PDB file of C-alpha atoms in Angstrom:
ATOM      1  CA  UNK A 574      10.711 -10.328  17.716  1.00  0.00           C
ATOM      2  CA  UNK A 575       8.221 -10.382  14.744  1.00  0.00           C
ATOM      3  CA  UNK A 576       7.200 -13.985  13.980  1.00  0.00           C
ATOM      4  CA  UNK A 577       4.720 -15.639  11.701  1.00  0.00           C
ATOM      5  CA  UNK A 578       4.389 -19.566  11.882  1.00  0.00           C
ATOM      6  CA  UNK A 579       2.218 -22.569  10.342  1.00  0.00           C
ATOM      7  CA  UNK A 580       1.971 -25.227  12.574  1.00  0.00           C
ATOM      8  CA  UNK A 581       3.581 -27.884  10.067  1.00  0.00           C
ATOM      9  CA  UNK A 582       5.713 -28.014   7.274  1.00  0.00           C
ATOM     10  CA  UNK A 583       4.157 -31.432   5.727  1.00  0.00           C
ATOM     11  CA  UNK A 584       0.510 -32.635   6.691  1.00  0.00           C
ATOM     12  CA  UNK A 585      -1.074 -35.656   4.941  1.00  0.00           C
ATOM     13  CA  UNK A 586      -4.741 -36.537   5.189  1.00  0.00           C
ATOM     14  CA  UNK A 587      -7.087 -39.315   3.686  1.00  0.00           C
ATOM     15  CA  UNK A 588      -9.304 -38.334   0.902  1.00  0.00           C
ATOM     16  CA  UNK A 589     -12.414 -36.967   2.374  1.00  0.00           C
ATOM     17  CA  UNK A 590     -11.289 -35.952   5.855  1.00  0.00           C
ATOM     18  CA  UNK A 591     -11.289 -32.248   6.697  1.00  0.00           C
ATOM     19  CA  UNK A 592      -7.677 -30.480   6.827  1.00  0.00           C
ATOM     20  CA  UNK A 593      -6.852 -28.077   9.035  1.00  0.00           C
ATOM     21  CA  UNK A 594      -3.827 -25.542   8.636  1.00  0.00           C
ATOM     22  CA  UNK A 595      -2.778 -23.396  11.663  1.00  0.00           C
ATOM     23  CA  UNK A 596      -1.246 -19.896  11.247  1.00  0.00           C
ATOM     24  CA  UNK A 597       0.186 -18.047  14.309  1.00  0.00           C
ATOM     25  CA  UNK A 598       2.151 -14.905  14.673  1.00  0.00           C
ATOM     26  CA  UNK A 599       3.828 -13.249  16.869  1.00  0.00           C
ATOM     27  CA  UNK A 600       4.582  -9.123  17.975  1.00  0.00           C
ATOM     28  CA  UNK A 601       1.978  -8.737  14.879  1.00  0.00           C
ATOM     29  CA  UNK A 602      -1.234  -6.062  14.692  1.00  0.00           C
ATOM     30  CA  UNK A 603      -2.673  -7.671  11.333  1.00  0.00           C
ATOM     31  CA  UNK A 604      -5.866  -5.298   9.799  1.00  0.00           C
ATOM     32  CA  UNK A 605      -6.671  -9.061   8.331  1.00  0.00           C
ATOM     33  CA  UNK A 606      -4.905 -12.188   7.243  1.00  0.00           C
ATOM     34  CA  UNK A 607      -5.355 -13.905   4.086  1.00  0.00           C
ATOM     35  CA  UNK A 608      -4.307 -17.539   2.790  1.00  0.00           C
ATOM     36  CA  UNK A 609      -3.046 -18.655  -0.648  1.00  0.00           C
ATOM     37  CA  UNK A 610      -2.441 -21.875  -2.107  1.00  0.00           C
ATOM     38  CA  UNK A 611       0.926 -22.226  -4.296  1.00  0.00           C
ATOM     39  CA  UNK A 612       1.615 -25.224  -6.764  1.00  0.00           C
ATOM     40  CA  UNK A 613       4.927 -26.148  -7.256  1.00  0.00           C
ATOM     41  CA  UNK A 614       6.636 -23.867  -9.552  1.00  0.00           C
ATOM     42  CA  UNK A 615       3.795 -21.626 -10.176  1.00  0.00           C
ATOM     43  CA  UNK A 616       2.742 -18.159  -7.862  1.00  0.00           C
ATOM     44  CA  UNK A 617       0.269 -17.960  -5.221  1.00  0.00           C
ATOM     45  CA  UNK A 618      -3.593 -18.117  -5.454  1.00  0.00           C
ATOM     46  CA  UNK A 619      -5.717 -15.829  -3.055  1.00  0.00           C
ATOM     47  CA  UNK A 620      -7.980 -17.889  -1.695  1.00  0.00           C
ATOM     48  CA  UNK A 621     -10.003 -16.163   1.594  1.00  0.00           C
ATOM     49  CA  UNK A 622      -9.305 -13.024   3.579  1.00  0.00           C
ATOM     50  CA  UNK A 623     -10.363 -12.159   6.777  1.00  0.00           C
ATOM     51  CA  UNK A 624     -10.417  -8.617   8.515  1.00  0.00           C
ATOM     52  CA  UNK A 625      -9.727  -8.514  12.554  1.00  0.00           C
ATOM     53  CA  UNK A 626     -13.577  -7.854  13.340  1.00  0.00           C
ATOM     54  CA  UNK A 627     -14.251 -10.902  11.677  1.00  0.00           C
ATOM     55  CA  UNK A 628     -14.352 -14.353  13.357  1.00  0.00           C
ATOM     56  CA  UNK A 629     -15.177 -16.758  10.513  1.00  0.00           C
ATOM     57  CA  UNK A 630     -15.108 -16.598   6.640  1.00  0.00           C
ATOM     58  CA  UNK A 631     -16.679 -19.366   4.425  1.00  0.00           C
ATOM     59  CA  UNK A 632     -16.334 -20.198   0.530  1.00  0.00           C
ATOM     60  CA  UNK A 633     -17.230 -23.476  -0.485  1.00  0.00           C
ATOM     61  CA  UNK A 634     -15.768 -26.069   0.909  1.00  0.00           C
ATOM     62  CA  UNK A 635     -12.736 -23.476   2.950  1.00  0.00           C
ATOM     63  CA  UNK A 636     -12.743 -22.149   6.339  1.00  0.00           C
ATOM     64  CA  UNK A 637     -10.900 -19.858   8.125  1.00  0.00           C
ATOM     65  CA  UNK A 638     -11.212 -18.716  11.288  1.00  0.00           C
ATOM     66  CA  UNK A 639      -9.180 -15.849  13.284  1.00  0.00           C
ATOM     67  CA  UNK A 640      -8.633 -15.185  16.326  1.00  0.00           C
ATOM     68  CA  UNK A 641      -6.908 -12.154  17.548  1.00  0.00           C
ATOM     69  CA  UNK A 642      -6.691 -12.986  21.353  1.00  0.00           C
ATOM     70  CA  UNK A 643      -5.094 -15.824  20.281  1.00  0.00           C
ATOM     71  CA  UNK A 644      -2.921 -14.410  17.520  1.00  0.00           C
ATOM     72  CA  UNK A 645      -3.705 -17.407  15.476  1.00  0.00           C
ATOM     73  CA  UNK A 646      -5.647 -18.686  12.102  1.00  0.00           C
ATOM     74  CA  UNK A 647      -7.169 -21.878  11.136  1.00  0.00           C
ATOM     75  CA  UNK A 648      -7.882 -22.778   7.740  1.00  0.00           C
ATOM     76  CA  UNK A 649     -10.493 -26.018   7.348  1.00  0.00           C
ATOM     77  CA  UNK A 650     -10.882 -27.765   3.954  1.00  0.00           C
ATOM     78  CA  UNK A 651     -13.534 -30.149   4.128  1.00  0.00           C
ATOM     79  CA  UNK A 652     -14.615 -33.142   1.991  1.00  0.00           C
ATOM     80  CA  UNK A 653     -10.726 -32.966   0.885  1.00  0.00           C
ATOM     81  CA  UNK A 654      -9.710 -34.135  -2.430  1.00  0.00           C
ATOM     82  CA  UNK A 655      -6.590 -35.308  -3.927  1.00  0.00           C
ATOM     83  CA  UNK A 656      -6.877 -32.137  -6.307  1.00  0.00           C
ATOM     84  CA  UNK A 657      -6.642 -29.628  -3.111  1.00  0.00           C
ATOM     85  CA  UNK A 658      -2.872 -31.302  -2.367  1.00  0.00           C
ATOM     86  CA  UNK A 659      -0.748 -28.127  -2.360  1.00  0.00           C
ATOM     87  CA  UNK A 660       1.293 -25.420  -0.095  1.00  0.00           C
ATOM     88  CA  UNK A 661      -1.145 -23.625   1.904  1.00  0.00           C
ATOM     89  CA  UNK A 662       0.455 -19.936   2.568  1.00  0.00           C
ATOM     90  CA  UNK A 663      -0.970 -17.424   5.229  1.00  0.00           C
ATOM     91  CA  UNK A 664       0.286 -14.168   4.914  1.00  0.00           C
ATOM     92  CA  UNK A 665      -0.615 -10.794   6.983  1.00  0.00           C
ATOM     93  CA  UNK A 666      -1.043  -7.284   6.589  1.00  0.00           C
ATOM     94  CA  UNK A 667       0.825  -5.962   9.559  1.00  0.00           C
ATOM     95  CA  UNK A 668      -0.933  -1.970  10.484  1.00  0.00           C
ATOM     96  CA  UNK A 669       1.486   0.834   9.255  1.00  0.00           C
ATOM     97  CA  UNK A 670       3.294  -1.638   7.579  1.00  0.00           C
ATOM     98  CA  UNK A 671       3.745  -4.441   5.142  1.00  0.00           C
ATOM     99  CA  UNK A 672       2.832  -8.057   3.684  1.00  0.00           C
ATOM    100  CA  UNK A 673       4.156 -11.082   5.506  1.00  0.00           C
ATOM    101  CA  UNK A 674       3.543 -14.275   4.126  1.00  0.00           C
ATOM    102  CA  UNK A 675       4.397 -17.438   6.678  1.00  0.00           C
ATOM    103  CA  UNK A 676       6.881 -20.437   5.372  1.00  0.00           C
ATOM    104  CA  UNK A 677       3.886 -22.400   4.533  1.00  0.00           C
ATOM    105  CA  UNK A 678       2.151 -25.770   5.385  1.00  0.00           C
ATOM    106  CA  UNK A 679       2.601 -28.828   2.312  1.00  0.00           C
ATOM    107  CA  UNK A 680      -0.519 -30.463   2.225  1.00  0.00           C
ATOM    108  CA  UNK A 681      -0.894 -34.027   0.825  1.00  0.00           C
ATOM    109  CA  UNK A 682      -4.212 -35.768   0.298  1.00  0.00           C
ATOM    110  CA  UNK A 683      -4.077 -39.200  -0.156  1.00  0.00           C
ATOM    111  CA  UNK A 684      -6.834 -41.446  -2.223  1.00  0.00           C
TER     112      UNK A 684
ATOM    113  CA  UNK B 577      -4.069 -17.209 -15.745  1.00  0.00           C
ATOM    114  CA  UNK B 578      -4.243 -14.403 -12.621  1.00  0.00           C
ATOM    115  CA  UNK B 579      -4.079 -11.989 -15.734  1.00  0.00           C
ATOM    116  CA  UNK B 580      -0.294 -10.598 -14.613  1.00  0.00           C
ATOM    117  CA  UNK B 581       2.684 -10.982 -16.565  1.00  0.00           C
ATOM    118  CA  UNK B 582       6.321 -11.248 -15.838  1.00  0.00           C
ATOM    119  CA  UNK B 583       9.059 -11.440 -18.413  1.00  0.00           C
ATOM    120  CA  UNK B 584      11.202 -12.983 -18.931  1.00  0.00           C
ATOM    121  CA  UNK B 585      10.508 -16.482 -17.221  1.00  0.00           C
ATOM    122  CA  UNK B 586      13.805 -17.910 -16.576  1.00  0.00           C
ATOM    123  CA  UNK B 587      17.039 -15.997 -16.049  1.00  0.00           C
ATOM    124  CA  UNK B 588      20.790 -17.382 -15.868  1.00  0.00           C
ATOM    125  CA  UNK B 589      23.560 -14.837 -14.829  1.00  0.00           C
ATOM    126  CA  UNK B 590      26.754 -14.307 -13.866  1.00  0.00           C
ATOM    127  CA  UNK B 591      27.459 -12.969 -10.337  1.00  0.00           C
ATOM    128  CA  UNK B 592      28.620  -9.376 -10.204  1.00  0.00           C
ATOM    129  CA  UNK B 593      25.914  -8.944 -13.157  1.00  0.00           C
ATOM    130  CA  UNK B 594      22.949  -6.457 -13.214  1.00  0.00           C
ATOM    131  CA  UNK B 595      19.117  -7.756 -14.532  1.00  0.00           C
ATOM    132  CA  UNK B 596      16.108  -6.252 -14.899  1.00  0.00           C
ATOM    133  CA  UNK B 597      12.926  -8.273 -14.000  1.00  0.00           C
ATOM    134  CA  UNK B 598       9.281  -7.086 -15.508  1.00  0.00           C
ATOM    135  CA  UNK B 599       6.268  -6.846 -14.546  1.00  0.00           C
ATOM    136  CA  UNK B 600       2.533  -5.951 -16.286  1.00  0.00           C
ATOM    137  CA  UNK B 601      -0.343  -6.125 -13.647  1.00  0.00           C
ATOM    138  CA  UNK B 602      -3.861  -6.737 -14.239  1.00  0.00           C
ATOM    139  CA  UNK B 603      -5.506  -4.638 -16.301  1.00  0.00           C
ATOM    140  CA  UNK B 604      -7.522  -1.387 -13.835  1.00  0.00           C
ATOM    141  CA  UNK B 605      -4.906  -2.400 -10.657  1.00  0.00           C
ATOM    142  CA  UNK B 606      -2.753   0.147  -9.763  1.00  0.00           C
ATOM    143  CA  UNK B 607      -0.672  -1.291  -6.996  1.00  0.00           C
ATOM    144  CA  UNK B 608       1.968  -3.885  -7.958  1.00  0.00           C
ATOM    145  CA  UNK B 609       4.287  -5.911  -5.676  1.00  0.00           C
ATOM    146  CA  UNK B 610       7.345  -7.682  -5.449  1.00  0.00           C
ATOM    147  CA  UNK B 611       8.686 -10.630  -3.808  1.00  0.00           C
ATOM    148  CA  UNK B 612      11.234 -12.555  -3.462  1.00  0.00           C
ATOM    149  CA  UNK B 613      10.864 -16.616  -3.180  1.00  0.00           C
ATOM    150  CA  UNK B 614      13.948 -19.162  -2.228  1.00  0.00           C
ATOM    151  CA  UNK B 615      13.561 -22.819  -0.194  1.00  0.00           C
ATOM    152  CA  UNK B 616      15.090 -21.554   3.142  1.00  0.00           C
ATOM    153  CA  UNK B 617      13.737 -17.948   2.855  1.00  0.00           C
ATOM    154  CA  UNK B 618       9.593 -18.263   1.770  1.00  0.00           C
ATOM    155  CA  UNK B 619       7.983 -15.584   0.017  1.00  0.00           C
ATOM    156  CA  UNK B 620      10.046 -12.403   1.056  1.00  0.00           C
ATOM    157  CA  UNK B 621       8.238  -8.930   0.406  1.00  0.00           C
ATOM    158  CA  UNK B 622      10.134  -6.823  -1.511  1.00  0.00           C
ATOM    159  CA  UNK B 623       8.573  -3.471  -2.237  1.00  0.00           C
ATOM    160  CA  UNK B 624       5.243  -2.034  -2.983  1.00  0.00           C
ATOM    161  CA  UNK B 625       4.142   0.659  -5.462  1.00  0.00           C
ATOM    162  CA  UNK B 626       0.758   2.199  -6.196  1.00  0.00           C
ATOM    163  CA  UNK B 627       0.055   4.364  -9.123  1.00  0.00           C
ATOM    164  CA  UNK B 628       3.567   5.564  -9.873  1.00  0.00           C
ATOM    165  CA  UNK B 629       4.735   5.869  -6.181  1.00  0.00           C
ATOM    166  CA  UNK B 630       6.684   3.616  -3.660  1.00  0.00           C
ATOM    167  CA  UNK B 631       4.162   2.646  -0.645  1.00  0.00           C
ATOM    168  CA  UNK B 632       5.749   0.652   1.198  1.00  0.00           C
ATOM    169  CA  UNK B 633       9.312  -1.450   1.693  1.00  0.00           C
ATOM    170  CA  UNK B 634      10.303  -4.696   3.161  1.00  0.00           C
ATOM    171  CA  UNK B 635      13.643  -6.718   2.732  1.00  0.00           C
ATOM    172  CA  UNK B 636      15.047  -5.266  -0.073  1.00  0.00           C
ATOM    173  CA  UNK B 637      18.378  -5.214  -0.160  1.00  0.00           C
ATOM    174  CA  UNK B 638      20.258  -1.555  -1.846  1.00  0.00           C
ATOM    175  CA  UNK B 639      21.524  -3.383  -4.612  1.00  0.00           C
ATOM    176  CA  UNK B 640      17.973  -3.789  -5.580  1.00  0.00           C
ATOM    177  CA  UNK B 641      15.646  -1.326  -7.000  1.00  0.00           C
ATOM    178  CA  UNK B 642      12.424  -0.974  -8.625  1.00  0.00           C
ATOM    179  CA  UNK B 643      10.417   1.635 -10.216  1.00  0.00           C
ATOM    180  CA  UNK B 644       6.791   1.981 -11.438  1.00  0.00           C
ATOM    181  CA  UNK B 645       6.073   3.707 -15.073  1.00  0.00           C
ATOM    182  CA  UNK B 646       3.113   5.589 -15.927  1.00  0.00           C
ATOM    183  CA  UNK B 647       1.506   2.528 -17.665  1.00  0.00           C
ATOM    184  CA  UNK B 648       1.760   0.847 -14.693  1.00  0.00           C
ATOM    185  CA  UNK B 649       4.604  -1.889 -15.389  1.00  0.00           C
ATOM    186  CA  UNK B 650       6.926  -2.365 -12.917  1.00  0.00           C
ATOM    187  CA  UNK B 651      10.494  -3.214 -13.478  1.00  0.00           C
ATOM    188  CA  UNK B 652      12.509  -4.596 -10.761  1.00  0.00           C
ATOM    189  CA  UNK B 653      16.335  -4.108 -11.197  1.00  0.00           C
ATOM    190  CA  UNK B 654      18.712  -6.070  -9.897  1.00  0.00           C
ATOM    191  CA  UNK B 655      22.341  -4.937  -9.772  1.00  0.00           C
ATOM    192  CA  UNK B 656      25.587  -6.642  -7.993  1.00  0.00           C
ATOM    193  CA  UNK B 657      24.256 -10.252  -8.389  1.00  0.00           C
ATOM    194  CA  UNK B 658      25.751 -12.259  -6.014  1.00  0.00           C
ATOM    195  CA  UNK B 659      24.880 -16.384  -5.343  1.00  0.00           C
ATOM    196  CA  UNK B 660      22.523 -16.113  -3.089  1.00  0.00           C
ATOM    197  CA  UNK B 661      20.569 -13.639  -4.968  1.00  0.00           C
ATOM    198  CA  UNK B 662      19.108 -16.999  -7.022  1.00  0.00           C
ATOM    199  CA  UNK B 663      15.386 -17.440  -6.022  1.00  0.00           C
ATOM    200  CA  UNK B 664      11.750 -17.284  -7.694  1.00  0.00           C
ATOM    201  CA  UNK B 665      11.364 -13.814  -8.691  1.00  0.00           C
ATOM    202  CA  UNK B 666       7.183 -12.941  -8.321  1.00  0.00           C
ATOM    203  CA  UNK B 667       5.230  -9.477  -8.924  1.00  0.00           C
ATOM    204  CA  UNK B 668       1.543  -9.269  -7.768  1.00  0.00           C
ATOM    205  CA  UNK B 669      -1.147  -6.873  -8.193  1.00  0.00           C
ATOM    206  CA  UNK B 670      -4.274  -5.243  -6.567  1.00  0.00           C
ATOM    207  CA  UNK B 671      -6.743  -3.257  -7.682  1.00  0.00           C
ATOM    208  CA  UNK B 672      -6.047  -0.618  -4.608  1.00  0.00           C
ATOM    209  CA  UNK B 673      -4.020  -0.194  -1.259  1.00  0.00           C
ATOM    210  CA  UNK B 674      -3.332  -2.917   0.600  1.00  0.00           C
ATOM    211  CA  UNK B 675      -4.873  -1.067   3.578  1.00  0.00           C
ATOM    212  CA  UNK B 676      -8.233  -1.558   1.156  1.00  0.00           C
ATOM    213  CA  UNK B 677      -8.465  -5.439   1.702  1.00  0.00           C
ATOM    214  CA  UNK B 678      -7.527  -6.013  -1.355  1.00  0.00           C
ATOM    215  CA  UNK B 679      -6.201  -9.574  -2.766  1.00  0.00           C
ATOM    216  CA  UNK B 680      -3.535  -9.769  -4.792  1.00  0.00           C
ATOM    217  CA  UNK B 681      -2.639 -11.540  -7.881  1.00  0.00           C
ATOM    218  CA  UNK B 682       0.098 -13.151  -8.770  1.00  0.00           C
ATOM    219  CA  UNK B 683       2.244 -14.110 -11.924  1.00  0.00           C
ATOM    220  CA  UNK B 684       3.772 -16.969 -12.347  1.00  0.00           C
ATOM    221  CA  UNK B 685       7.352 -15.448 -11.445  1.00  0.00           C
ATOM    222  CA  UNK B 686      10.436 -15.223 -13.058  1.00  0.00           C
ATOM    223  CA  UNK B 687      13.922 -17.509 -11.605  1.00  0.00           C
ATOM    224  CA  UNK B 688      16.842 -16.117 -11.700  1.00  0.00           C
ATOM    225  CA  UNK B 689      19.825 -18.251 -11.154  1.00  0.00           C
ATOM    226  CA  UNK B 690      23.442 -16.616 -10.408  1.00  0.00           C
ATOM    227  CA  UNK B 691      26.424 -18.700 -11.261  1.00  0.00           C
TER     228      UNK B 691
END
């Protein structure tokens, strides 16, 4: 079966580490990936897309990363700051078909 | 401000009721979206339209339906309402297809509770 997962629900880092977020997905042919952040309450933010060709995508302090061997994303903030504490969503544009967004990793960052 | 709008922002029904949720996208985007948004569920796509025309379909159920107008507003109705039809109502919109790499923005949702 179809399956899109983030590799925690809750993830808590100090104050000027580097967070990483994990997307994988299963039975999936994505033409690229993208991730969003969500505040509580409010929709989601596009933050960084990435097509299958691509390996790496930068802006700012993000990351992400994709590998389709793999079937899996990662998503780097560095420098973190109490201001980036949010939901991180992936979500995938499956060929032929639709958006899928994945339940979503809860990041904390802690001063 | 992503620049969509969705009316009306909060939404309290009966069940067996019928609503109708809006939508106005971005000014120049011609595709809109819908999802749907409850704790055990995540964001659940709903349908897609692009200038006037359904383009694609995901979970929605048959007591749902949504149209696009020639202005480009999108009006999702919802008819039937039962409990577990509560959840964070969202539209998005893109300038293009999704096929085109486009992102999409988001307003900030309309919730619908069903008593």
């Amino acid at each position: 079966s179809q399956k899109i997962e983030q590799n925690s629900e809750a993830l808590n880092i100090q104050e000027g580490k580097t967070a990483t977020l994990t997307c994988n997905y299963t039975n999936y042919s994505p033409a690229y990936l993208q991730w969003y952040r969500q505040d509580p309450g409010r929709g989601p933010v596009f933050l960084l897309l990435i097509r299958e060709n691509e390996k790496e995508k930068r802006k700012e302090r993000l990351k992400v990363t994709f590998d389709t061997t793999l079937k899996q994303s990662l998503f780097h903030i560095t420098a973190s700051q109490p201001a980036d504490s949010a939901t991180y969503l992936c979500a995938l544009l499956n060929y032929g078909q639709n958006f899928v967004f994945g339940p979503g990793t809860r990041l904390s960052v802690l001063p | 401000d992503s620049g969509v709008t969705q009316t009306p922002k909060h939404l309290i029904t009966a069940t067996g009721q019928r609503v109708t949720l809006r939508c106005s996208p971005r000014s120049g985007d011609l595709s809109v979206y819908w999802y749907q948004q409850s704790l055990d569920q995540g964001l659940q796509f709903l349908i897609q339209y692009y200038n006037g025309e359904e383009r694609a379909k995901g979970n929605i159920l048959e007591r749902f339906s949504a149209q696009q107008f020639p202005d480009l507003h999108s009006e999702l109705n919802l008819s039937s309402l039962e409990l577990g039809d509560s959840a964070l109502y969202f539209c998005a919109s893109s300038v293009g297809l999704a096929e085109s790499y486009n992102e999409q923005f988001f307003g900030p949702g309309t919730r619908l509770t069903v008593l």
